[in-house]
Coordinates of C-alpha atoms and ligand atoms in Angstrom, one line a residue:
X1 CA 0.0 0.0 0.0
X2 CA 2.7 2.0 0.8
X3 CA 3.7 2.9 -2.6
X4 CA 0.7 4.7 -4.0
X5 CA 0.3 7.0 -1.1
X6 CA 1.8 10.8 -1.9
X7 CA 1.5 12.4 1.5
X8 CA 0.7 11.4 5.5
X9 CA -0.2 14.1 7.3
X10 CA 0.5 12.8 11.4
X11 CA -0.3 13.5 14.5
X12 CA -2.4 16.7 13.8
X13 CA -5.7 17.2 14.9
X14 CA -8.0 17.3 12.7
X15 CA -11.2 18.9 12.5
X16 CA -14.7 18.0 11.3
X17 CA -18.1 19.4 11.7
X18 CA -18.4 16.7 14.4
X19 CA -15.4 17.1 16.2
X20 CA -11.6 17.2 17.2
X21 CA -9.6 14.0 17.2
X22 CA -6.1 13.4 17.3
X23 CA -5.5 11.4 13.6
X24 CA -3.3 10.9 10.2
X25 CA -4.2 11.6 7.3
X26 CA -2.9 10.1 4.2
X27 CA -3.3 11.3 0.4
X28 CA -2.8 9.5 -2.8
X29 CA -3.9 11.0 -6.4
X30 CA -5.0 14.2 -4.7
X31 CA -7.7 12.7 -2.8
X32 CA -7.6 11.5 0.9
X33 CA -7.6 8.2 1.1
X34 CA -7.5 7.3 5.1
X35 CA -8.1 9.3 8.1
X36 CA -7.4 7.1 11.4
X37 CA -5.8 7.4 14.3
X38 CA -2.6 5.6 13.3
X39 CA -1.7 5.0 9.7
X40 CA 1.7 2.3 9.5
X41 CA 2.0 2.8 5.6
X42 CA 4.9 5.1 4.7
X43 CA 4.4 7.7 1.8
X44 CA 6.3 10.1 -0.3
X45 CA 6.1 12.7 1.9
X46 CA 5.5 13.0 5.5
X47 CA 4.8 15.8 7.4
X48 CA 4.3 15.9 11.4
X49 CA 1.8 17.9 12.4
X50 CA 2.2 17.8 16.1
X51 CA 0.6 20.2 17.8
X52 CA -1.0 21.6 14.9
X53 CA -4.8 21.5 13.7
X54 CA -5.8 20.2 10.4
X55 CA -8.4 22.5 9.5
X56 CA -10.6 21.1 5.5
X57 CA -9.4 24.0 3.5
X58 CA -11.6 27.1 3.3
X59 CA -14.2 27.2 0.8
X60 CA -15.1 30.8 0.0
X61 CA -17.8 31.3 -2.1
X62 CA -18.0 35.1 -2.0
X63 CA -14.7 36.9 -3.6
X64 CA -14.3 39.6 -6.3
X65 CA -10.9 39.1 -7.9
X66 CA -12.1 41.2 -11.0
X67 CA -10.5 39.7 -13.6
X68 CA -11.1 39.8 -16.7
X69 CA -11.0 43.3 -17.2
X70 CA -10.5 45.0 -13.8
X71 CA -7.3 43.3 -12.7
X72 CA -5.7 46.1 -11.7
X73 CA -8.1 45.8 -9.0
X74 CA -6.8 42.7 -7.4
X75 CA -6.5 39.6 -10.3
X76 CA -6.9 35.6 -10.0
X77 CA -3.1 35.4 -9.2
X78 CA -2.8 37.6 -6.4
X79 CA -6.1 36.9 -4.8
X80 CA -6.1 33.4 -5.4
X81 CA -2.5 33.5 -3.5
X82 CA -4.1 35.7 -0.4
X83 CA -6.9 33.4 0.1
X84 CA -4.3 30.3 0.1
X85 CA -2.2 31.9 2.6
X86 CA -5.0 32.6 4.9
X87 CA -6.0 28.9 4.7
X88 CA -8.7 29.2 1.2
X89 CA -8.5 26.1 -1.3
X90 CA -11.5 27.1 -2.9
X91 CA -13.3 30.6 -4.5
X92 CA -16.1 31.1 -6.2
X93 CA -15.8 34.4 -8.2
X94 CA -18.7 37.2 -8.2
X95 CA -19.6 38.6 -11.8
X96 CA -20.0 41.8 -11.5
X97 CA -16.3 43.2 -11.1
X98 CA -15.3 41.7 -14.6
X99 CA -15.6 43.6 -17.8
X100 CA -17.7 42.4 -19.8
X101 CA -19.5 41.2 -16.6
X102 CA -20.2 37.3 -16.7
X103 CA -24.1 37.5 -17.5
X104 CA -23.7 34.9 -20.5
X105 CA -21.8 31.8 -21.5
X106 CA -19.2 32.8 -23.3
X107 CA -18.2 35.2 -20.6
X108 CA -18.3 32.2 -17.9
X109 CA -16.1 30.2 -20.4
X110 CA -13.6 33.4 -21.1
X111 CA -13.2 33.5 -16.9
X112 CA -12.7 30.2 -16.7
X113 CA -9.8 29.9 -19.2
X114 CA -8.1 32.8 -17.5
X115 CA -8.8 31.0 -14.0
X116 CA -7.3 28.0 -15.5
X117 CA -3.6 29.4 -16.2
X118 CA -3.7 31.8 -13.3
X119 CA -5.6 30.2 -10.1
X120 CA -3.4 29.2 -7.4
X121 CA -6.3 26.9 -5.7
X122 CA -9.4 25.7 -7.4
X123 CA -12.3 27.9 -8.3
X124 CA -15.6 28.1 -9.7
X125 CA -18.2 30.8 -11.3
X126 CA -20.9 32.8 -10.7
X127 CA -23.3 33.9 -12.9
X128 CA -25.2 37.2 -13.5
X129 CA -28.9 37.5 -13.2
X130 CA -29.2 40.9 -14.2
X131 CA -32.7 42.8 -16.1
X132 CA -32.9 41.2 -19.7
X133 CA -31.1 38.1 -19.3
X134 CA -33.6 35.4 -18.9
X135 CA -32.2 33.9 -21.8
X136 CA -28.7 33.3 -21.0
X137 CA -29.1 31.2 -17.7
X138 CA -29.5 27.8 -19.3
X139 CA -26.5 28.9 -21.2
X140 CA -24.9 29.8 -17.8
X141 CA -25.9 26.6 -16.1
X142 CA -24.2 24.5 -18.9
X143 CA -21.2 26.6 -18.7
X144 CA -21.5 25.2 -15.1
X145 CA -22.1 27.9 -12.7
X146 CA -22.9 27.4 -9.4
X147 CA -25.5 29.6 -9.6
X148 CA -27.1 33.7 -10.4
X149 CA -25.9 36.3 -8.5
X150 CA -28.3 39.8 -7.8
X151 CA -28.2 43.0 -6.6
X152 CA -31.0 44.2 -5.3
X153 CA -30.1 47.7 -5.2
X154 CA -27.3 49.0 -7.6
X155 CA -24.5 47.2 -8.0
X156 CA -21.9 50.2 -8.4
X157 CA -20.7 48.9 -12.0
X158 CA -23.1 50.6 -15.0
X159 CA -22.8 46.9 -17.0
X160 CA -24.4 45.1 -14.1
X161 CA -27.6 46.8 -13.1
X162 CA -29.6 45.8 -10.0
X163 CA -32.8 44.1 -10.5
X164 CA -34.2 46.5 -8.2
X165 CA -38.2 45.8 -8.8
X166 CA -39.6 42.7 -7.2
X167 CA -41.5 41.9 -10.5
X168 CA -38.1 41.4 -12.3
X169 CA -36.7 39.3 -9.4
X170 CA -39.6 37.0 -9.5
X171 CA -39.4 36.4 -13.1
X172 CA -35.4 35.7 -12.7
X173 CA -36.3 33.5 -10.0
X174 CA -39.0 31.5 -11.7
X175 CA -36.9 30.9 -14.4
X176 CA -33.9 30.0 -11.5
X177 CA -36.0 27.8 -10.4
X178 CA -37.0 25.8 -13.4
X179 CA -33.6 25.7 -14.5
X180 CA -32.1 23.8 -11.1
X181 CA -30.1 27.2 -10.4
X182 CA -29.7 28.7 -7.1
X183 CA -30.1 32.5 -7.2
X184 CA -28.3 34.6 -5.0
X185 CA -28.6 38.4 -3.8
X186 CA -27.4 41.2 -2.2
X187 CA -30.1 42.1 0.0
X188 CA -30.6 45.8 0.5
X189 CA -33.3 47.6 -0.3
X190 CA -32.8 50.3 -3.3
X191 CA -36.0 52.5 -3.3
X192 CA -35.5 53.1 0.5
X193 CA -31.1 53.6 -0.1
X194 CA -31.9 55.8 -2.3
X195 CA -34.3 58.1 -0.8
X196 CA -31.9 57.7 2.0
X197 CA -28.6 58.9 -0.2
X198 CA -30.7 61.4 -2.1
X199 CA -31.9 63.4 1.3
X200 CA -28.3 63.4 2.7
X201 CA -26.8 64.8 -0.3
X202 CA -29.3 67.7 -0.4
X203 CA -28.1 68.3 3.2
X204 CA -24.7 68.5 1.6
X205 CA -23.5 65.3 4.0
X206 CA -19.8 63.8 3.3
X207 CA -19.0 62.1 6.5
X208 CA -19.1 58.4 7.7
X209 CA -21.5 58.6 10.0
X210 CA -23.6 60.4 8.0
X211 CA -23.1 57.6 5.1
X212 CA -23.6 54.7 7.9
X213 CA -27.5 56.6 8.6
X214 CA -28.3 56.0 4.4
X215 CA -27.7 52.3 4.9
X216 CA -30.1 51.2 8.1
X217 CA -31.2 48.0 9.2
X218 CA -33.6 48.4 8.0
X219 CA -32.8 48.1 4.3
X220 CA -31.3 45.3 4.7
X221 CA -34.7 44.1 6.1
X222 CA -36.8 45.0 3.4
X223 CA -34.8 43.3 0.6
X224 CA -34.9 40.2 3.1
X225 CA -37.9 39.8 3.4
X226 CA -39.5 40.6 -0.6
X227 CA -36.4 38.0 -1.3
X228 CA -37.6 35.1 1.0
X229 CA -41.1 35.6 -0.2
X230 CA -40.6 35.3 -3.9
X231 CA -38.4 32.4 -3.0
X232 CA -41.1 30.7 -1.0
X233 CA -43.7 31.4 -4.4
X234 CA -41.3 31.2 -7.1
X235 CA -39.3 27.6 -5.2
X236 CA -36.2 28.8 -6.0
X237 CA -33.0 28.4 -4.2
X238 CA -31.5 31.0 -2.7
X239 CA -28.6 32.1 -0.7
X240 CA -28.7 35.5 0.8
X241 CA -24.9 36.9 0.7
X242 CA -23.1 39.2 3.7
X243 CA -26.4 39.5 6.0
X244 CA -25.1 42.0 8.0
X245 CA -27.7 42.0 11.2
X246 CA -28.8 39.3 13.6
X247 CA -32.7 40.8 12.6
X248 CA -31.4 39.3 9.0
X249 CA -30.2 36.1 10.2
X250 CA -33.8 35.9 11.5
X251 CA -36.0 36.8 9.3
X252 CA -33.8 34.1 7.2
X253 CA -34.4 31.3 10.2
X254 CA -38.0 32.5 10.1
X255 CA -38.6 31.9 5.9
X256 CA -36.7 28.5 7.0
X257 CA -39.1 27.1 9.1
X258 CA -41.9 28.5 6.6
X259 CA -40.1 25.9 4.4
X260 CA -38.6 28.1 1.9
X261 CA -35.2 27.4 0.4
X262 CA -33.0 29.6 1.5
X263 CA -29.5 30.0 3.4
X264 CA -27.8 32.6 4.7
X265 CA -23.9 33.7 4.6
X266 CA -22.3 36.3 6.3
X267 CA -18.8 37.4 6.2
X268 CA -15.7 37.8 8.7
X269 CA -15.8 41.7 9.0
X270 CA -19.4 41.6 10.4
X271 CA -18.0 39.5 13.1
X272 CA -14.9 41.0 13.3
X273 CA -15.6 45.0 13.5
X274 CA -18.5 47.7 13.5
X275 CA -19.4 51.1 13.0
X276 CA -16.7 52.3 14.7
X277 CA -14.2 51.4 12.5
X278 CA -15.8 53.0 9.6
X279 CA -15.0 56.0 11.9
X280 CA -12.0 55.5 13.0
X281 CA -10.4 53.5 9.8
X282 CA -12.3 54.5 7.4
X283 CA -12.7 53.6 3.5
X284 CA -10.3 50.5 4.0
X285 CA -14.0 49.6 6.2
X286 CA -16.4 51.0 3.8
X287 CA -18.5 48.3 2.4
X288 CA -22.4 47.4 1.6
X289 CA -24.4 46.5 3.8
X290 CA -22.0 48.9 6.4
X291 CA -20.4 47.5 9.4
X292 CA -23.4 47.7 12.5
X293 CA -23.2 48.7 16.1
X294 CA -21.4 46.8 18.9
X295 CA -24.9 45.0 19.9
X296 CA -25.6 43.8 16.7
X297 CA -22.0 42.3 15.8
X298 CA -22.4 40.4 19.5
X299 CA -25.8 39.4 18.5
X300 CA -24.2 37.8 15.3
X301 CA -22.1 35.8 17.3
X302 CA -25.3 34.5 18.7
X303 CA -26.4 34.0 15.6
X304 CA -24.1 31.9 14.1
X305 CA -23.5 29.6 18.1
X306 CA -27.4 28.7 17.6
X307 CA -27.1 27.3 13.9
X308 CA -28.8 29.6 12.0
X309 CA -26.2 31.0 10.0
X310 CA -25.0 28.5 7.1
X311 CA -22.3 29.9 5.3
X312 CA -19.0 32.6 5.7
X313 CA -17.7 34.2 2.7
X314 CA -15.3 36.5 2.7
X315 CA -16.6 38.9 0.3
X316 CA -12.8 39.9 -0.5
X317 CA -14.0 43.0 -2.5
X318 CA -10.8 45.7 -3.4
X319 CA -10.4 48.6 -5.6
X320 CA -7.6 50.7 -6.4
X321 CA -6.0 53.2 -3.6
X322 CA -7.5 56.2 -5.7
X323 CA -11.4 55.0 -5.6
X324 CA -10.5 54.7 -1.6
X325 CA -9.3 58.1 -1.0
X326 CA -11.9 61.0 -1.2
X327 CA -13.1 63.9 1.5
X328 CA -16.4 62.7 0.5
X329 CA -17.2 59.3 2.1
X330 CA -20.1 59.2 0.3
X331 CA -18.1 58.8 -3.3
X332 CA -15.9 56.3 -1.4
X333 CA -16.1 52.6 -3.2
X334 CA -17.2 50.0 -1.5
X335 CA -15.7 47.1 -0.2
X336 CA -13.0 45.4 2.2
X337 CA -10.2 43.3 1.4
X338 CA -10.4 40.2 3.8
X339 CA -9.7 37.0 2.2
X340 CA -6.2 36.6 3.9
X341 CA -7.0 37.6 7.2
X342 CA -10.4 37.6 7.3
X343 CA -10.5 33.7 8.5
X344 CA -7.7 33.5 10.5
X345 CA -8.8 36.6 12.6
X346 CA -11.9 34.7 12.7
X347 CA -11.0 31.4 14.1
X348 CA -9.0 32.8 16.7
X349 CA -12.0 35.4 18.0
X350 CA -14.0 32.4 17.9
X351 CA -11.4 30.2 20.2
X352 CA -10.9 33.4 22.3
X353 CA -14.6 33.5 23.4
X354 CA -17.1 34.4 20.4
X355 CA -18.6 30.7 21.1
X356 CA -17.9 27.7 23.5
X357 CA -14.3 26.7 22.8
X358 CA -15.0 23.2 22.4
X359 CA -17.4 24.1 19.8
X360 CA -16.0 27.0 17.8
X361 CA -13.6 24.7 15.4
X362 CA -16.4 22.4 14.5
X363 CA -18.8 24.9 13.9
X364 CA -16.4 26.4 11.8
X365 CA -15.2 23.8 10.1
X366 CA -19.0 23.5 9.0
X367 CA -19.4 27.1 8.2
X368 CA -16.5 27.4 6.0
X369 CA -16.3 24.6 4.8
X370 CA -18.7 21.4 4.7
X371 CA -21.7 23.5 4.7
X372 CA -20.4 25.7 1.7
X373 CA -19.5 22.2 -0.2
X374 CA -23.2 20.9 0.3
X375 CA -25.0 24.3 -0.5
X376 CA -23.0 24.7 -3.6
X377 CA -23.1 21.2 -4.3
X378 CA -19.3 20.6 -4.5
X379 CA -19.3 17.0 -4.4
X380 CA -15.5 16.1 -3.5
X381 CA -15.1 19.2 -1.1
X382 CA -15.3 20.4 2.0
X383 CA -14.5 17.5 4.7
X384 CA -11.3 15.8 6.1
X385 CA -12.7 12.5 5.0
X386 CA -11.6 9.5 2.6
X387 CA -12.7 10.3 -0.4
X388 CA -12.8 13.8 -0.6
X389 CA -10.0 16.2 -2.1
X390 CA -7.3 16.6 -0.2
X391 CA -8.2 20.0 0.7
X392 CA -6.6 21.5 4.2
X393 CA -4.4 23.7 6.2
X394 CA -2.1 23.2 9.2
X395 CA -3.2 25.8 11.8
X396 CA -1.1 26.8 14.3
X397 CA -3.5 27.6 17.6
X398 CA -1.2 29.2 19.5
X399 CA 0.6 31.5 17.9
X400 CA -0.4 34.9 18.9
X401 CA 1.3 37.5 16.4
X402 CA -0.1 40.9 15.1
X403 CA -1.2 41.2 11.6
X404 CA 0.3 43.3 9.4
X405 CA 0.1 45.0 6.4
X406 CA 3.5 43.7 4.9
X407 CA 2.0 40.2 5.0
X408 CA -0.7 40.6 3.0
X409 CA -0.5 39.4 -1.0
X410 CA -2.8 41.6 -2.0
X411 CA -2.5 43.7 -5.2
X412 CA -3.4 46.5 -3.0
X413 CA -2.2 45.9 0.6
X414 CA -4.9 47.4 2.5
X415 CA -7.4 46.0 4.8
X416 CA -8.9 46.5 8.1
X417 CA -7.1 43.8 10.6
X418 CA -3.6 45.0 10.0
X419 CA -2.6 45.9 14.1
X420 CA -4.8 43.2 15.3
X421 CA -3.6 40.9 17.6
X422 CA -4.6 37.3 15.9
X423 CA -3.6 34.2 17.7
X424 CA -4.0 31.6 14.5
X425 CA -0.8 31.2 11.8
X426 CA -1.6 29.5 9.0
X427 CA 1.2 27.2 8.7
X428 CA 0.5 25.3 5.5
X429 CA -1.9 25.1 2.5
X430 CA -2.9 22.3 1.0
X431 CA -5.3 21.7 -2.7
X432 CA -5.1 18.5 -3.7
X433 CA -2.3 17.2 -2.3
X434 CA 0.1 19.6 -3.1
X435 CA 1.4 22.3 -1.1
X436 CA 0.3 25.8 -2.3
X437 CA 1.2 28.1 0.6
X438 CA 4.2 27.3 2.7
X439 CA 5.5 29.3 6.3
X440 CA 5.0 32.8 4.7
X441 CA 5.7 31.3 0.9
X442 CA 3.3 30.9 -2.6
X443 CA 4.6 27.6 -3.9
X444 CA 5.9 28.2 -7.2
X445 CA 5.8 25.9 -10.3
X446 CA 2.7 24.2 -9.5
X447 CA -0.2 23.7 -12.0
X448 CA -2.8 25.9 -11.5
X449 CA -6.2 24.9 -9.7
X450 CA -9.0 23.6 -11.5
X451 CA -12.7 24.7 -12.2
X452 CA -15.0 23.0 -10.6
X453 CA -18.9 22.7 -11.1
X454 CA -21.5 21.5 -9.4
X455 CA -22.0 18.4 -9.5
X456 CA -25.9 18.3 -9.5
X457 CA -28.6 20.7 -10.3
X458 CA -31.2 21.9 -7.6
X459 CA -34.3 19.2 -7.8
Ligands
ZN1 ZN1 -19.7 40.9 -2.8

């Protein structure tokens, strides 16, 4: 047997949505092929993991490397490498960022070629479901997205308008649903945004605070709610992205037990800082929905200890230092870089006290992984188990450091954790088998990750 193994991973601790348990784990052919408590067999490579959790690698589905067109923004090669270093195996890119945005075939076939050469870890695609595309999405689902991204306000990018009128959104969603396509949006409400913006401006308002006030609750509410309702009519799947609020996750818990279809993700930052940094840090914190008040981010916690959150994405959404500089907040663009230290940061709040330690890595492991893999139906992905790609990181628990801006592989190095005390060192990346991030290191040399579809449509 010993022959045909590649790699034995030993004494690590590996973590599942179940639990912790002391185990090795071998790989042969890119798959693992044995997790148990002793393996005897010998293989290429060994590595000990002793003290040191094995953690399945971090599937996020929410990134926007903006490429093609916009790389200059961030790009599949740097942002692929970020995400690896902070423990990612696995993105699914957004379709709004890329010029032309990906709201047909050929555009989810042009994205993938580039992904091909340039990925560090595997990938996959989402479509647009933007006003007058209703024909495109079989296209799209044989081009094998995972499924439709929406705005439900504007988007910020001309080419990919919101569909901002629930009559449009029902239509995209019937024909979603008929297709086996899960539709996901970015719930915020635009009439009630707008009137919002529109009033501050007349007031002649530039500052955060004032900016935070345009963007309530409360519009996040709205969208929640017309979304879960026309998902509940239409049967289609859907996957609300960055809920912001724990009176989102709720509303989403509540459309659950109505027995509607839908999941909810919500992203690092919303755990991780509120309206205060927008304050105090500004645009590097600017992003849509806007960071809340201390009582909701705590309340979010909640939220995710009791279940009812499914999914973490990073929403690893940059722009050029010139679109993040301006007197006016307002005229700011949106977004914050967190798919390196997003997850790490995250992890170690967790283990500091954001849930019951003997809880937080399993929970996580579910959230970032396992539960990302099932929702997106990425057969081979997501679990420490035989059978499934061999897909981790070695975590080191205990390794307080502070995160810093020279770390970060970023085309732009900005983000909002740099100065943060973070306990969790990614040690080591693994996709596949092979070693993609290495103590600090990209690998180089290595062939680049591959697309993956899903492997089923929704029934
Ligand atoms: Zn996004």
């Amino acid at each position: 047997m010993s022959d045909r193994l590649d790699l034995i991973i030993r004494h690590g601790s590996v973590v599942t949505p179940e639990g912790v348990s002391r185990a090795d784990l071998a790989v042969a052919g890119g798959r693992i092929v044995q997790v148990a408590a002793s393996i005897t067999d010998s293989a290429a490579q060994e590595i000990d993991a002793t003290g040191l959790h094995v953690f399945p690698g971090i599937l996020d589905a929410h990134v926007h490397f903006n490429e093609p067109g916009r790389a200059e923004w961030e790009g599949l090669s740097t942002g692929s490498s970020s995400l690896a270093a902070g423990g990612g195996t696995w993105f699914c890119d957004m379709p709004l960022n890329s010029t032309p945005p990906v709201i047909d075939a050929a555009r989810v076939a042009e994205k993938r070629k580039i992904a091909e050469q340039k990925s560090l870890v595997d990938f996959s695609i989402w479509g647009g479901l933007v006003p007058g595309n209703l024909d495109q999405l079989a296209g799209m689902r044989d081009a094998g997205v995972i499924g439709l991204k929406a705005f439900m306000c504007g988007s910020g990018i001309d080419e990919f308008p919101g569909v901002t009128d629930a009559a449009t959104l029902r239509e995209g969603m019937k024909c979603a649903a008929a297709l086996g396509l899960l539709v996901a949006v970015h719930a915020e409400d635009e009439a009630m945004a707008q009137a919002l913006t529109v009033a501050a401006r007349g007031r002649g308002e530039t500052d955060p605070r004032s900016w935070l006030a345009t963007r309530p609750v409360a519009v996040e509410l709205a969208a929640i709610r017309t979304a879960t309702e026309l998902a509940g009519e239409t049967g289609c799947a859907l996957h609300i992205v960055h809920v912001s609020s724990p009176d989102g996750i709720a509303l989403i818990s509540e459309a659950k037990r109505r027995g509607v279809n839908v999941t909810a993700e919500t992203c690092p930052h919303y755990l991780l800082l509120n309206e205060d940094d927008v304050i105090r840090q500004g645009a590097v914190a600017k992003c849509t929905p806007p960071l809340r008040p201390e009582l909701m981010r705590q309340g979010l916690w909640r939220a995710l200890a009791t279940g009812a959150i499914d999914t973490i994405g990073s929403d690893h959404s940059p722009a050029p230092p010139a679109m993040k500089t301006s007197a006016d907040f307002f005229s700011i663009w949106g977004g914050i870089s967190g798919a390196q230290h997003g997850f790490q940061l995250l992890i170690s709040e967790a283990w500091n006290g954001g849930l019951p330690r003997d809880r937080s890595l399993p929970l996580l492991a579910a959230l970032l992984a396992d539960n990302v893999a099932k929702r997106f139906r990425l057969a081979r992905k997501g679990r420490l188990a035989a059978g499934y790609d061999a897909d981790f990181s070695l975590l080191d628990l205990n390794a307080p450091h502070v995160l810093k801006k020279a770390d970060l592989l970023y085309r732009h190095v900005q983000g909002p954790y740099s100065g943060r005390e973070c306990r969790v060192r990614v040690k080591r990346t693994v996709v596949r088998g092979r070693t993609v991030y290495s103590e600090g290191l990209i690998a180089s040399g290595i062939p680049a990750g591959s697309f993956v579809p899903p492997t089923t449509l929704i029934p």
